Short mmCIF file of C-alpha atoms in Angstrom, two decimals:
data_model
loop_
_atom_site.label_atom_id
_atom_site.label_comp_id
_atom_site.label_asym_id
_atom_site.label_seq_id
_atom_site.Cartn_x
_atom_site.Cartn_y
_atom_site.Cartn_z
CA MET F 1042 28.01 88.05 18.39
CA SER F 1043 26.64 90.43 21.01
CA SER F 1044 28.86 91.74 23.79
CA ASN F 1045 26.75 89.82 26.34
CA ASP F 1046 27.25 86.57 24.42
CA LEU F 1047 30.97 87.19 24.15
CA ALA F 1048 31.20 87.92 27.86
CA GLU F 1049 29.42 84.64 28.58
CA VAL F 1050 31.91 82.77 26.38
CA ARG F 1051 34.79 84.39 28.21
CA ARG F 1052 33.35 83.41 31.60
CA THR F 1053 32.76 79.85 30.47
CA LEU F 1054 36.28 79.42 29.12
CA TRP F 1055 37.88 81.00 32.15
CA LYS F 1056 36.03 78.44 34.29
CA ALA F 1057 37.83 75.82 32.22
CA ALA F 1058 41.10 77.49 33.10
CA ASP F 1059 40.15 77.42 36.77
CA GLU F 1060 39.33 73.71 36.54
CA LEU F 1061 42.68 72.96 34.91
CA ARG F 1062 44.58 74.83 37.62
CA ALA F 1063 42.53 73.22 40.39
CA ASN F 1064 42.75 69.65 39.08
CA SER F 1065 46.31 69.43 37.87
CA SER F 1066 49.80 69.81 39.27
CA LEU F 1067 50.58 72.61 36.84
CA LEU F 1068 51.81 75.98 38.03
CA PRO F 1069 49.75 78.98 36.81
CA SER F 1070 52.42 79.77 34.19
CA GLU F 1071 52.34 76.15 33.04
CA ALA F 1072 48.53 76.10 32.74
CA ARG F 1073 48.71 78.97 30.26
CA GLY F 1074 50.10 76.79 27.46
CA PRO F 1075 47.46 74.03 27.28
CA ILE F 1076 44.58 76.49 27.33
CA LEU F 1077 46.02 78.88 24.77
CA GLY F 1078 46.77 75.80 22.64
CA LEU F 1079 43.08 74.85 22.61
CA ILE F 1080 42.04 78.40 21.71
CA PHE F 1081 44.65 78.29 18.96
CA LEU F 1082 43.25 75.03 17.51
CA ALA F 1083 39.69 76.40 17.70
CA TYR F 1084 40.58 79.61 15.87
CA ALA F 1085 42.76 77.81 13.33
CA GLU F 1086 39.85 75.50 12.44
CA HIS F 1087 37.50 78.49 12.24
CA ARG F 1088 39.73 80.26 9.73
CA PHE F 1089 40.38 77.03 7.81
CA GLU F 1090 36.70 76.22 7.42
CA ALA F 1091 35.94 79.79 6.32
CA VAL F 1092 38.04 79.44 3.12
CA ARG F 1093 37.81 75.69 2.50
CA PRO F 1094 34.59 75.73 0.41
CA GLU F 1095 35.96 78.35 -1.95
CA LEU F 1096 39.32 76.62 -2.41
CA GLU F 1097 37.79 73.17 -2.87
CA ALA F 1098 35.31 74.50 -5.43
CA LYS F 1099 38.25 75.62 -7.59
CA ALA F 1100 40.17 72.36 -7.17
CA THR F 1101 40.51 69.71 -9.89
CA VAL F 1102 41.82 66.17 -10.02
CA ARG F 1103 45.01 67.40 -11.62
CA ARG F 1104 45.24 70.41 -9.29
CA PRO F 1105 43.98 69.47 -5.82
CA VAL F 1106 44.01 71.89 -2.91
CA THR F 1107 47.36 71.99 -1.08
CA PRO F 1108 48.49 73.52 2.25
CA ASP F 1109 50.21 76.24 0.19
CA ASP F 1110 46.81 77.34 -1.14
CA TYR F 1111 45.66 78.00 2.44
CA ARG F 1112 48.92 79.73 3.35
CA ALA F 1113 48.45 82.02 0.36
CA ARG F 1114 45.24 83.18 2.02
CA SER F 1115 47.05 83.72 5.36
CA VAL F 1116 45.31 80.66 6.75
CA LEU F 1117 46.87 77.63 8.44
CA PHE F 1118 46.20 74.24 6.88
CA ILE F 1119 44.56 72.00 9.51
CA SER F 1120 44.25 68.29 8.72
CA GLU F 1121 41.23 66.30 9.91
CA GLU F 1122 43.12 64.71 12.87
CA ALA F 1123 44.13 68.16 14.20
CA ARG F 1124 40.69 69.76 14.28
CA LEU F 1125 38.85 70.19 17.55
CA SER F 1126 35.67 68.96 15.88
CA HIS F 1127 37.47 65.63 15.24
CA LEU F 1128 39.07 65.40 18.66
CA VAL F 1129 35.81 65.88 20.51
CA ARG F 1130 34.27 62.95 18.63
CA LEU F 1131 36.99 60.45 19.52
CA PRO F 1132 35.78 57.24 21.21
CA GLU F 1133 36.00 57.25 24.98
CA GLU F 1134 38.72 54.58 25.04
CA GLU F 1135 41.05 56.82 22.98
CA ASN F 1136 44.01 58.48 24.74
CA LEU F 1137 42.83 62.07 24.52
CA GLY F 1138 46.06 63.60 25.77
CA GLU F 1139 48.09 61.75 23.18
CA ALA F 1140 45.62 62.77 20.45
CA LEU F 1141 46.00 66.45 21.41
CA ASP F 1142 49.79 66.24 21.41
CA THR F 1143 49.61 64.60 17.98
CA ALA F 1144 47.28 67.31 16.72
CA MET F 1145 49.77 70.02 17.73
CA GLY F 1146 52.55 68.13 15.95
CA LEU F 1147 50.45 67.82 12.77
CA VAL F 1148 49.72 71.56 12.69
CA GLU F 1149 53.45 72.31 13.05
CA ALA F 1150 54.41 69.75 10.37
CA GLN F 1151 51.97 71.28 7.86
CA ASN F 1152 52.87 74.90 8.78
CA PRO F 1153 56.67 75.13 9.08
CA ASP F 1154 56.64 78.63 10.59
CA LEU F 1155 55.16 77.09 13.73
CA LYS F 1156 57.80 74.43 14.19
CA GLY F 1157 58.48 73.94 17.91
CA VAL F 1158 55.95 76.60 18.90
CA LEU F 1159 52.70 74.87 19.91
CA PRO F 1160 52.26 73.48 23.44
CA ARG F 1161 52.60 69.80 24.30
CA GLY F 1162 52.18 67.81 27.48
CA TYR F 1163 48.44 67.21 27.35
CA GLN F 1164 49.12 63.61 28.40
CA ARG F 1165 50.09 64.96 31.81
CA LEU F 1166 46.52 66.09 32.42
CA GLN F 1167 43.67 64.00 33.80
CA LYS F 1168 41.35 62.64 31.14
CA SER F 1169 38.26 64.00 32.92
CA THR F 1170 39.77 67.49 32.90
CA LEU F 1171 40.70 67.26 29.24
CA THR F 1172 37.25 65.97 28.30
CA GLU F 1173 35.55 68.87 30.07
CA MET F 1174 37.92 71.40 28.46
CA LEU F 1175 37.32 69.99 24.98
CA ARG F 1176 33.56 70.06 25.60
CA LEU F 1177 33.79 73.78 26.31
CA PHE F 1178 36.25 74.67 23.56
CA ALA F 1179 35.04 72.50 20.66
CA PRO F 1180 31.91 74.61 19.77
CA LEU F 1181 34.00 77.79 19.38
CA PRO F 1182 34.70 77.46 15.59
CA ARG F 1183 30.97 77.45 14.93
CA THR F 1184 29.99 80.21 17.37
CA LEU F 1185 32.69 82.89 17.23
CA THR F 1186 33.75 85.31 14.53
CA GLY F 1187 37.39 86.19 13.80
CA ASP F 1188 37.29 89.40 15.86
CA ALA F 1189 35.74 87.53 18.78
CA PHE F 1190 38.49 84.91 18.65
CA GLY F 1191 41.10 87.63 18.77
CA LEU F 1192 39.40 89.18 21.82
CA ILE F 1193 39.20 85.82 23.54
CA TYR F 1194 42.92 85.18 23.00
CA GLU F 1195 43.86 88.67 24.22
CA ASP F 1196 41.51 88.29 27.16
CA PHE F 1197 43.21 85.04 28.20
CA LEU F 1198 46.67 86.57 27.85
CA SER F 1199 45.49 89.46 30.00
CA ASN F 1200 43.93 87.18 32.63
CA PHE F 1201 47.01 84.98 32.84
CA ALA F 1202 49.23 88.05 33.07
CA MET F 1203 47.06 89.40 35.90
CA ALA F 1204 47.10 86.04 37.69
CA GLU F 1205 50.90 85.72 37.33
CA GLY F 1206 51.55 89.30 38.49
CA ARG F 1207 55.04 90.58 37.86
CA LEU F 1208 55.93 87.52 35.74
CA GLY F 1209 52.84 88.04 33.60
CA GLY F 1210 53.74 91.61 32.89
CA GLU F 1211 56.90 90.41 31.18
CA PHE F 1212 54.93 88.96 28.27
CA PHE F 1213 51.80 91.13 28.08
CA THR F 1214 51.22 94.87 27.69
CA PRO F 1215 47.64 95.92 28.47
CA TYR F 1216 45.47 96.35 25.39
CA SER F 1217 44.52 99.99 25.96
CA ILE F 1218 48.14 101.12 26.28
CA VAL F 1219 49.11 99.33 23.04
CA ARG F 1220 46.06 100.73 21.24
CA LEU F 1221 47.04 104.27 22.26
CA ILE F 1222 50.62 103.80 21.06
CA VAL F 1223 49.38 102.46 17.70
CA GLU F 1224 46.91 105.32 17.24
CA VAL F 1225 49.67 107.86 17.77
CA ILE F 1226 52.37 106.32 15.53
CA GLU F 1227 49.82 105.41 12.79
CA PRO F 1228 51.46 102.33 11.21
CA PHE F 1229 49.56 102.33 7.90
CA HIS F 1230 52.26 100.36 6.11
CA GLY F 1231 55.92 99.43 6.48
CA LYS F 1232 58.33 97.48 8.67
CA VAL F 1233 57.50 97.27 12.39
CA TYR F 1234 60.06 96.31 15.02
CA ASP F 1235 59.75 95.41 18.70
CA PRO F 1236 63.05 94.37 20.40
CA ALA F 1237 61.18 93.40 23.62
CA CYS F 1238 58.17 91.85 21.89
CA GLY F 1239 56.70 89.60 24.63
CA SER F 1240 53.56 87.91 23.31
CA GLY F 1241 53.44 90.08 20.17
CA GLY F 1242 50.53 92.31 21.17
CA MET F 1243 52.12 95.36 19.57
CA PHE F 1244 52.11 93.64 16.18
CA VAL F 1245 48.51 92.49 16.51
CA GLN F 1246 47.28 95.98 17.29
CA CYS F 1247 49.25 97.37 14.30
CA ALA F 1248 47.39 94.89 12.11
CA LYS F 1249 44.04 95.93 13.62
CA PHE F 1250 44.90 99.56 12.97
CA VAL F 1251 45.49 98.83 9.29
CA GLU F 1252 42.26 96.88 9.02
CA ARG F 1253 40.28 99.65 10.77
CA HIS F 1254 41.45 101.89 7.93
CA GLN F 1255 40.34 99.41 5.25
CA GLY F 1256 43.79 98.03 4.53
CA SER F 1257 45.26 94.51 4.47
CA ALA F 1258 47.73 93.93 7.29
CA THR F 1259 49.29 90.94 5.55
CA ARG F 1260 50.11 93.10 2.52
CA GLU F 1261 50.95 96.38 4.26
CA LEU F 1262 53.00 95.28 7.28
CA SER F 1263 56.18 93.29 7.89
CA VAL F 1264 56.86 92.54 11.55
CA TYR F 1265 60.14 91.78 13.29
CA GLY F 1266 60.60 90.98 16.94
CA GLN F 1267 63.23 89.97 19.45
CA GLU F 1268 62.50 88.47 22.85
CA GLN F 1269 64.87 87.40 25.62
CA LYS F 1270 62.65 84.82 27.36
CA GLU F 1271 62.57 81.50 25.55
CA VAL F 1272 59.15 80.54 26.96
CA THR F 1273 57.62 83.75 25.60
CA VAL F 1274 58.70 83.41 21.96
CA PRO F 1275 56.03 80.73 21.23
CA LEU F 1276 53.34 83.03 22.66
CA ALA F 1277 54.27 85.69 20.14
CA LYS F 1278 54.39 83.28 17.21
CA MET F 1279 51.05 81.76 18.16
CA ASN F 1280 49.55 85.22 18.54
CA LEU F 1281 50.70 86.25 15.09
CA ALA F 1282 49.49 83.03 13.47
CA LEU F 1283 46.17 83.33 15.25
CA HIS F 1284 45.65 86.74 13.65
CA GLY F 1285 46.77 85.65 10.17
CA LEU F 1286 50.14 87.39 10.42
CA SER F 1287 53.60 86.10 9.67
CA GLY F 1288 56.67 87.63 11.25
CA ASP F 1289 60.32 87.13 12.07
CA ILE F 1290 60.44 86.61 15.86
CA ARG F 1291 63.89 85.70 17.23
CA LEU F 1292 65.19 84.69 20.61
CA GLY F 1293 67.90 87.04 21.82
CA ASN F 1294 69.03 89.53 24.45
CA SER F 1295 68.50 92.98 22.90
CA TYR F 1296 71.16 94.63 25.07
CA TYR F 1297 73.90 92.62 23.41
CA GLN F 1298 72.39 91.13 20.25
CA ASP F 1299 71.04 93.00 17.25
CA LEU F 1300 69.68 89.99 15.36
CA HIS F 1301 67.69 92.06 12.86
CA HIS F 1302 70.56 94.51 12.07
CA ALA F 1303 68.13 97.22 13.08
CA ASN F 1304 70.06 100.47 12.68
CA GLY F 1305 68.14 102.86 10.44
CA VAL F 1306 65.97 100.06 9.03
CA PHE F 1307 62.44 100.35 10.43
CA ASP F 1308 59.44 102.52 9.72
CA PHE F 1309 57.96 101.93 13.18
CA VAL F 1310 59.31 100.79 16.54
CA MET F 1311 57.01 99.84 19.41
CA ALA F 1312 58.02 98.39 22.78
CA ASN F 1313 57.33 97.98 26.47
CA PRO F 1314 60.84 97.18 27.74
CA PRO F 1315 61.73 96.18 31.31
CA PHE F 1316 62.35 99.28 33.44
CA ASN F 1317 65.43 100.23 35.45
CA VAL F 1318 67.39 97.05 34.66
CA ASP F 1319 70.81 96.94 36.31
CA LYS F 1320 73.91 94.74 36.02
CA ILE F 1321 74.12 95.21 32.21
CA ASP F 1322 77.69 94.63 31.06
CA LYS F 1323 78.25 97.94 29.31
CA ALA F 1324 81.80 96.97 28.38
CA LYS F 1325 80.21 94.75 25.70
CA LEU F 1326 78.39 97.79 24.26
CA VAL F 1327 81.33 100.12 23.71
CA GLY F 1328 81.35 101.19 20.05
CA ASP F 1329 77.92 99.74 19.31
CA PRO F 1330 76.28 102.05 16.75
CA ARG F 1331 72.91 101.56 18.42
CA PHE F 1332 74.04 103.89 21.23
CA PRO F 1333 75.22 107.03 19.40
CA PHE F 1334 74.64 109.40 22.34
CA GLY F 1335 76.89 107.46 24.70
CA LEU F 1336 76.51 104.92 27.47
CA PRO F 1337 74.94 106.08 30.74
CA ASN F 1338 77.19 106.04 33.82
CA THR F 1339 74.38 104.90 36.06
CA ASP F 1340 73.66 101.16 36.45
CA ASN F 1341 70.34 101.49 34.64
CA GLY F 1342 69.24 100.26 31.21
CA ASN F 1343 66.54 102.81 30.43
CA TYR F 1344 68.68 104.99 28.16
CA LEU F 1345 70.08 101.94 26.42
CA TRP F 1346 66.53 101.06 25.37
CA ILE F 1347 65.67 104.60 24.39
CA GLN F 1348 68.71 104.84 22.13
CA GLN F 1349 67.95 101.45 20.58
CA PHE F 1350 64.47 102.60 19.63
CA HIS F 1351 65.74 105.84 18.13
CA SER F 1352 68.55 104.18 16.23
CA ALA F 1353 66.33 101.54 14.69
CA LEU F 1354 64.16 104.12 12.88
CA ASN F 1355 64.77 105.18 9.31
CA ASP F 1356 64.68 108.85 8.33
CA GLN F 1357 60.85 108.86 8.21
CA GLY F 1358 60.29 106.50 11.13
CA ARG F 1359 58.13 106.81 14.24
CA ALA F 1360 58.50 105.10 17.59
CA GLY F 1361 56.19 104.69 20.56
CA PHE F 1362 57.28 102.99 23.79
CA VAL F 1363 56.61 102.74 27.52
CA MET F 1364 59.19 104.10 29.94
CA ALA F 1365 59.61 104.61 33.67
CA ASN F 1366 58.68 108.10 34.80
CA SER F 1367 62.15 108.62 36.30
CA ALA F 1368 63.73 108.53 32.82
CA GLY F 1369 62.14 111.88 31.93
CA ASP F 1370 64.03 113.69 34.71
CA ALA F 1371 67.13 111.52 35.22
CA GLY F 1372 70.26 113.58 35.74
CA HIS F 1373 73.96 113.64 34.87
CA SER F 1374 74.94 111.25 32.05
CA GLU F 1375 71.32 110.38 31.35
CA ARG F 1376 70.39 114.06 31.12
CA GLU F 1377 73.19 114.56 28.62
CA ILE F 1378 71.89 111.65 26.49
CA ARG F 1379 68.39 113.10 26.74
CA ARG F 1380 69.63 116.54 25.67
CA ARG F 1381 71.34 115.12 22.61
CA LEU F 1382 68.21 113.16 21.73
CA ILE F 1383 66.01 116.26 22.04
CA GLU F 1384 68.42 118.27 19.92
CA THR F 1385 67.97 115.81 17.04
CA GLY F 1386 64.39 117.13 16.75
CA SER F 1387 62.99 113.60 16.90
CA VAL F 1388 61.15 113.75 20.25
CA ASP F 1389 57.54 114.35 19.29
CA VAL F 1390 55.03 113.57 22.05
CA MET F 1391 55.19 112.65 25.75
CA VAL F 1392 52.15 111.26 27.54
CA ALA F 1393 51.92 110.80 31.33
CA ILE F 1394 49.90 107.69 32.34
CA GLY F 1395 48.50 107.19 35.85
CA THR F 1396 48.98 104.34 38.30
CA ASN F 1397 47.78 100.75 38.03
CA PHE F 1398 47.74 100.35 34.25
CA PHE F 1399 50.37 97.57 34.27
CA TYR F 1400 50.77 94.15 35.88
CA THR F 1401 54.50 94.53 36.57
CA VAL F 1402 54.29 97.80 38.51
CA THR F 1403 51.60 99.96 40.07
CA LEU F 1404 53.68 103.05 39.37
CA PRO F 1405 52.68 105.68 36.83
CA VAL F 1406 54.62 105.55 33.54
CA THR F 1407 55.29 107.80 30.56
CA LEU F 1408 54.74 106.99 26.88
CA TRP F 1409 57.48 108.39 24.63
CA PHE F 1410 56.88 109.07 20.94
CA LEU F 1411 59.66 109.81 18.47
CA ASP F 1412 59.18 110.99 14.88
CA LYS F 1413 62.25 111.47 12.72
CA ALA F 1414 60.10 112.79 9.88
CA LYS F 1415 59.28 115.96 11.86
CA ARG F 1416 62.86 117.23 11.50
CA GLY F 1417 62.76 120.14 9.04
CA THR F 1418 59.09 120.84 9.75
CA PRO F 1419 57.53 123.55 12.00
CA ARG F 1420 57.32 120.90 14.76
CA GLN F 1421 61.06 120.26 14.73
CA ASP F 1422 61.80 122.40 17.78
CA THR F 1423 58.69 121.55 19.79
CA VAL F 1424 57.37 118.67 21.86
CA LEU F 1425 53.74 118.01 22.75
CA PHE F 1426 53.23 117.12 26.41
CA ILE F 1427 49.98 115.41 27.50
CA ASP F 1428 48.92 114.65 31.08
CA ALA F 1429 46.51 111.70 30.87
CA ARG F 1430 46.68 110.74 34.54
CA HIS F 1431 43.09 111.89 35.13
CA LEU F 1432 41.75 109.68 32.31
CA TYR F 1433 41.01 106.04 33.19
CA ARG F 1434 38.39 103.40 33.87
CA GLN F 1435 38.71 101.56 37.19
CA ILE F 1436 38.52 97.83 36.37
CA ASP F 1437 39.04 96.70 39.92
CA ARG F 1438 40.88 98.03 42.97
CA ALA F 1439 44.30 97.25 41.49
CA HIS F 1440 43.82 97.69 37.74
CA ARG F 1441 42.83 100.46 35.34
CA ASP F 1442 42.61 100.97 31.61
CA PHE F 1443 41.49 103.53 29.02
CA LEU F 1444 38.02 103.52 27.49
CA PRO F 1445 37.89 103.78 23.67
CA GLU F 1446 36.85 107.44 23.91
CA HIS F 1447 39.88 108.18 26.10
CA ILE F 1448 42.22 106.64 23.53
CA GLU F 1449 40.56 108.48 20.71
CA LEU F 1450 40.70 111.82 22.54
CA LEU F 1451 44.42 111.49 23.28
CA ALA F 1452 45.18 110.42 19.72
CA ASN F 1453 43.10 113.30 18.38
CA ILE F 1454 45.08 115.80 20.46
CA VAL F 1455 48.20 114.51 18.72
CA ARG F 1456 46.47 114.70 15.32
CA LEU F 1457 45.50 118.33 15.93
CA TYR F 1458 49.09 119.10 16.93
CA ARG F 1459 50.33 117.53 13.70
CA GLY F 1460 47.68 119.23 11.59
CA GLU F 1461 45.95 115.95 10.68
CA GLU F 1462 42.24 115.13 10.46
CA VAL F 1463 40.68 113.92 13.70
CA GLU F 1464 38.72 110.67 13.99
CA CYS F 1465 35.46 110.55 15.91
CA VAL F 1466 34.06 107.01 15.85
CA ASP F 1467 34.51 106.14 19.56
CA GLY F 1468 32.83 109.08 21.24
CA SER F 1469 35.57 111.67 21.70
CA ASP F 1470 33.68 114.40 19.78
CA GLY F 1471 32.18 115.92 22.95
CA ALA F 1472 35.53 116.30 24.69
CA LEU F 1473 37.09 117.66 21.51
CA GLU F 1474 34.39 120.30 21.26
CA GLU F 1475 34.91 121.21 24.91
CA HIS F 1476 38.66 121.60 24.73
CA PHE F 1477 39.24 122.55 21.07
CA PRO F 1478 36.03 124.32 19.93
CA ASP F 1479 37.72 125.84 16.87
CA GLY F 1480 38.95 122.46 15.63
CA VAL F 1481 42.59 123.46 15.94
CA TYR F 1482 45.20 122.60 18.56
CA ALA F 1483 45.49 124.89 21.64
CA ASP F 1484 47.21 124.36 24.98
CA VAL F 1485 44.77 123.23 27.67
CA PRO F 1486 45.98 123.71 31.26
CA GLY F 1487 46.18 120.39 33.06
CA LEU F 1488 45.82 118.43 29.83
CA CYS F 1489 48.29 119.39 27.09
CA MET F 1490 50.96 121.93 26.17
CA VAL F 1491 53.39 122.37 23.29
CA ALA F 1492 56.83 123.37 24.62
CA THR F 1493 59.69 124.80 22.59
CA ARG F 1494 63.22 123.47 22.83
CA ALA F 1495 64.21 126.63 24.71
CA GLU F 1496 61.45 125.99 27.29
CA ILE F 1497 62.61 122.39 27.66
CA GLU F 1498 66.21 123.50 28.16
CA ALA F 1499 65.02 125.93 30.84
CA GLN F 1500 63.51 122.93 32.65
CA GLY F 1501 66.83 121.11 32.67
CA TRP F 1502 65.94 119.11 29.54
CA SER F 1503 63.11 117.43 31.49
CA LEU F 1504 60.58 115.41 29.50
CA ASN F 1505 58.16 115.08 32.40
CA PRO F 1506 54.73 116.19 31.09
CA GLY F 1507 53.62 117.50 34.49
CA ARG F 1508 56.31 120.21 34.39
CA TYR F 1509 54.65 121.75 31.32
CA THR F 1510 50.93 121.04 31.47
CA GLY F 1511 50.36 122.13 35.04
CA THR F 1512 48.48 120.06 37.59
CA ALA F 1513 45.23 118.58 36.38
CA ALA F 1514 42.36 118.14 38.83
CA VAL F 1515 42.57 114.43 39.67
CA GLU F 1516 40.04 112.85 42.01
CA ASP F 1517 41.31 110.91 45.00
CA ASP F 1518 42.02 107.44 43.65
CA ASN F 1519 42.36 105.78 47.06
CA GLU F 1520 45.96 104.91 46.29
CA ASP F 1521 47.10 102.77 49.17
CA PHE F 1522 50.25 103.10 51.21
CA THR F 1523 52.13 100.32 49.35
CA GLU F 1524 51.59 101.95 45.98
CA LYS F 1525 52.67 105.37 47.26
CA LEU F 1526 55.72 103.87 48.92
CA GLU F 1527 56.70 102.14 45.68
CA GLU F 1528 56.49 105.45 43.84
CA LEU F 1529 58.55 107.23 46.47
CA TYR F 1530 61.12 104.40 46.40
CA GLU F 1531 61.60 104.81 42.65
CA GLU F 1532 62.26 108.54 43.18
CA PHE F 1533 64.59 107.75 46.09
CA THR F 1534 66.54 105.29 43.91
CA ARG F 1535 66.95 107.89 41.16
CA LEU F 1536 68.18 110.53 43.60
CA SER F 1537 70.53 108.00 45.23
CA ASP F 1538 72.06 107.13 41.86
CA GLU F 1539 72.61 110.83 41.17
CA ALA F 1540 74.12 111.31 44.62
CA GLY F 1541 76.46 108.40 44.01
CA GLU F 1542 77.70 109.91 40.76
CA LEU F 1543 78.20 113.30 42.40
CA ARG F 1544 80.09 111.71 45.35
CA ALA F 1545 82.44 109.93 42.90
CA ARG F 1546 83.15 113.18 41.06
CA VAL F 1547 83.83 115.03 44.33
CA ASP F 1548 86.09 112.22 45.58
CA SER F 1549 88.03 112.30 42.30
CA ALA F 1550 88.44 116.07 42.47
CA ILE F 1551 89.55 116.03 46.12
CA THR F 1552 91.98 113.19 45.45
CA GLY F 1553 93.45 115.14 42.55
CA ILE F 1554 93.92 118.24 44.67
CA LEU F 1555 95.52 116.37 47.58
CA SER F 1556 97.94 114.49 45.33
CA THR F 1557 99.40 117.71 43.86
#
């Protein structure tokens, strides 16, 4: 399918979403379920029909095809009554909403991993709206390939996240950010963990990475997730099933619950946790082995997440995660935790990302990468800092992303730093030749620098890439007052927290002196 044809399909289906929201009483977050459910049925039928001829050709009277035969091929079994091609042919007098709810129940009954996952409530929708939606969705199994289905599903998650704003950002991390994290941690095979897994996009991109390198994701990867929001867990399970993956996704609060007994277990950790969370009951965390560097004094969860990610890795493990910029420079107890983390030799790469890449915040963020396997290597006492704030594509006034060549360039800088072979399939060869003409890593002012542990200590144990790379020439991005104010407020909050800690220490010292 050409990119133009795929774009037309996306536009057509998004019109269906607009119709549903306009002609029903559903909230935007409630409209997400019915539409993703129809995409799910369409893709499930597509995958089912792709393997059915082969399986049925091998069947005999004594050994008929069973749902287990389909599951062995990482394909869901879809009975006749659950296929979109059947539903669209129902007589006009049939209750279409009831038939769709029944179809979802049949898929769950025949595929136990999906029990309680698929959306219901189609009977709440007007028949005319359902009929129009089915008319648009039913041809998909015959017209889309597997990759196109995956793009459609991701596109809808992205569009819903954008429409829902801050709420949407809780379940969806933009594709280009996830793709960059995957390219840096290189999850060729092993156990992957995300304790804030949202809709499961990290796992899907890991699978795509394996497949881009001619591997089988179902054989090479085992995925484990934890998610606090009950309404989001089904999104993750649907997303995995849609891409032919199975995983252990559990509902739980990762501050207090370690449902996968994660310490030292995983080959890869990926996450986009909520930033700057307060009101965490740290009394419940005392003695928890997931926090070996201590609990921060500030009312902020960033360094609880960072320690979780580090602790979950095995001795050869790598982690990549999104973090608020303020965490790289946070002072006092958080600086002490950061120092201890740096001194383990596990901090590998820090990447500064510009504004407007996320739906939850317009603020710039930093990607952190840990690699326990680099301890004992020449990289043990160094960290690679990259400033990627000048790399982006402007999608619209409020949103940006990376182009494929941007992702490839940034990943190749890391590969050069590690002494690995670069990859040039997405157009980064020109930029590589410009910045690294000898084919080996070198510091590039404004773009990247390798800093030693002594240099990091001299900077107060800061992990802010801008302190090391220098200021890159960034064109005026027309950042409006609200965005700038938000960025300044985050810095003000950080400084206020530090001031509060300092005031408490001074008060304690003065009280001690006066009481003697």
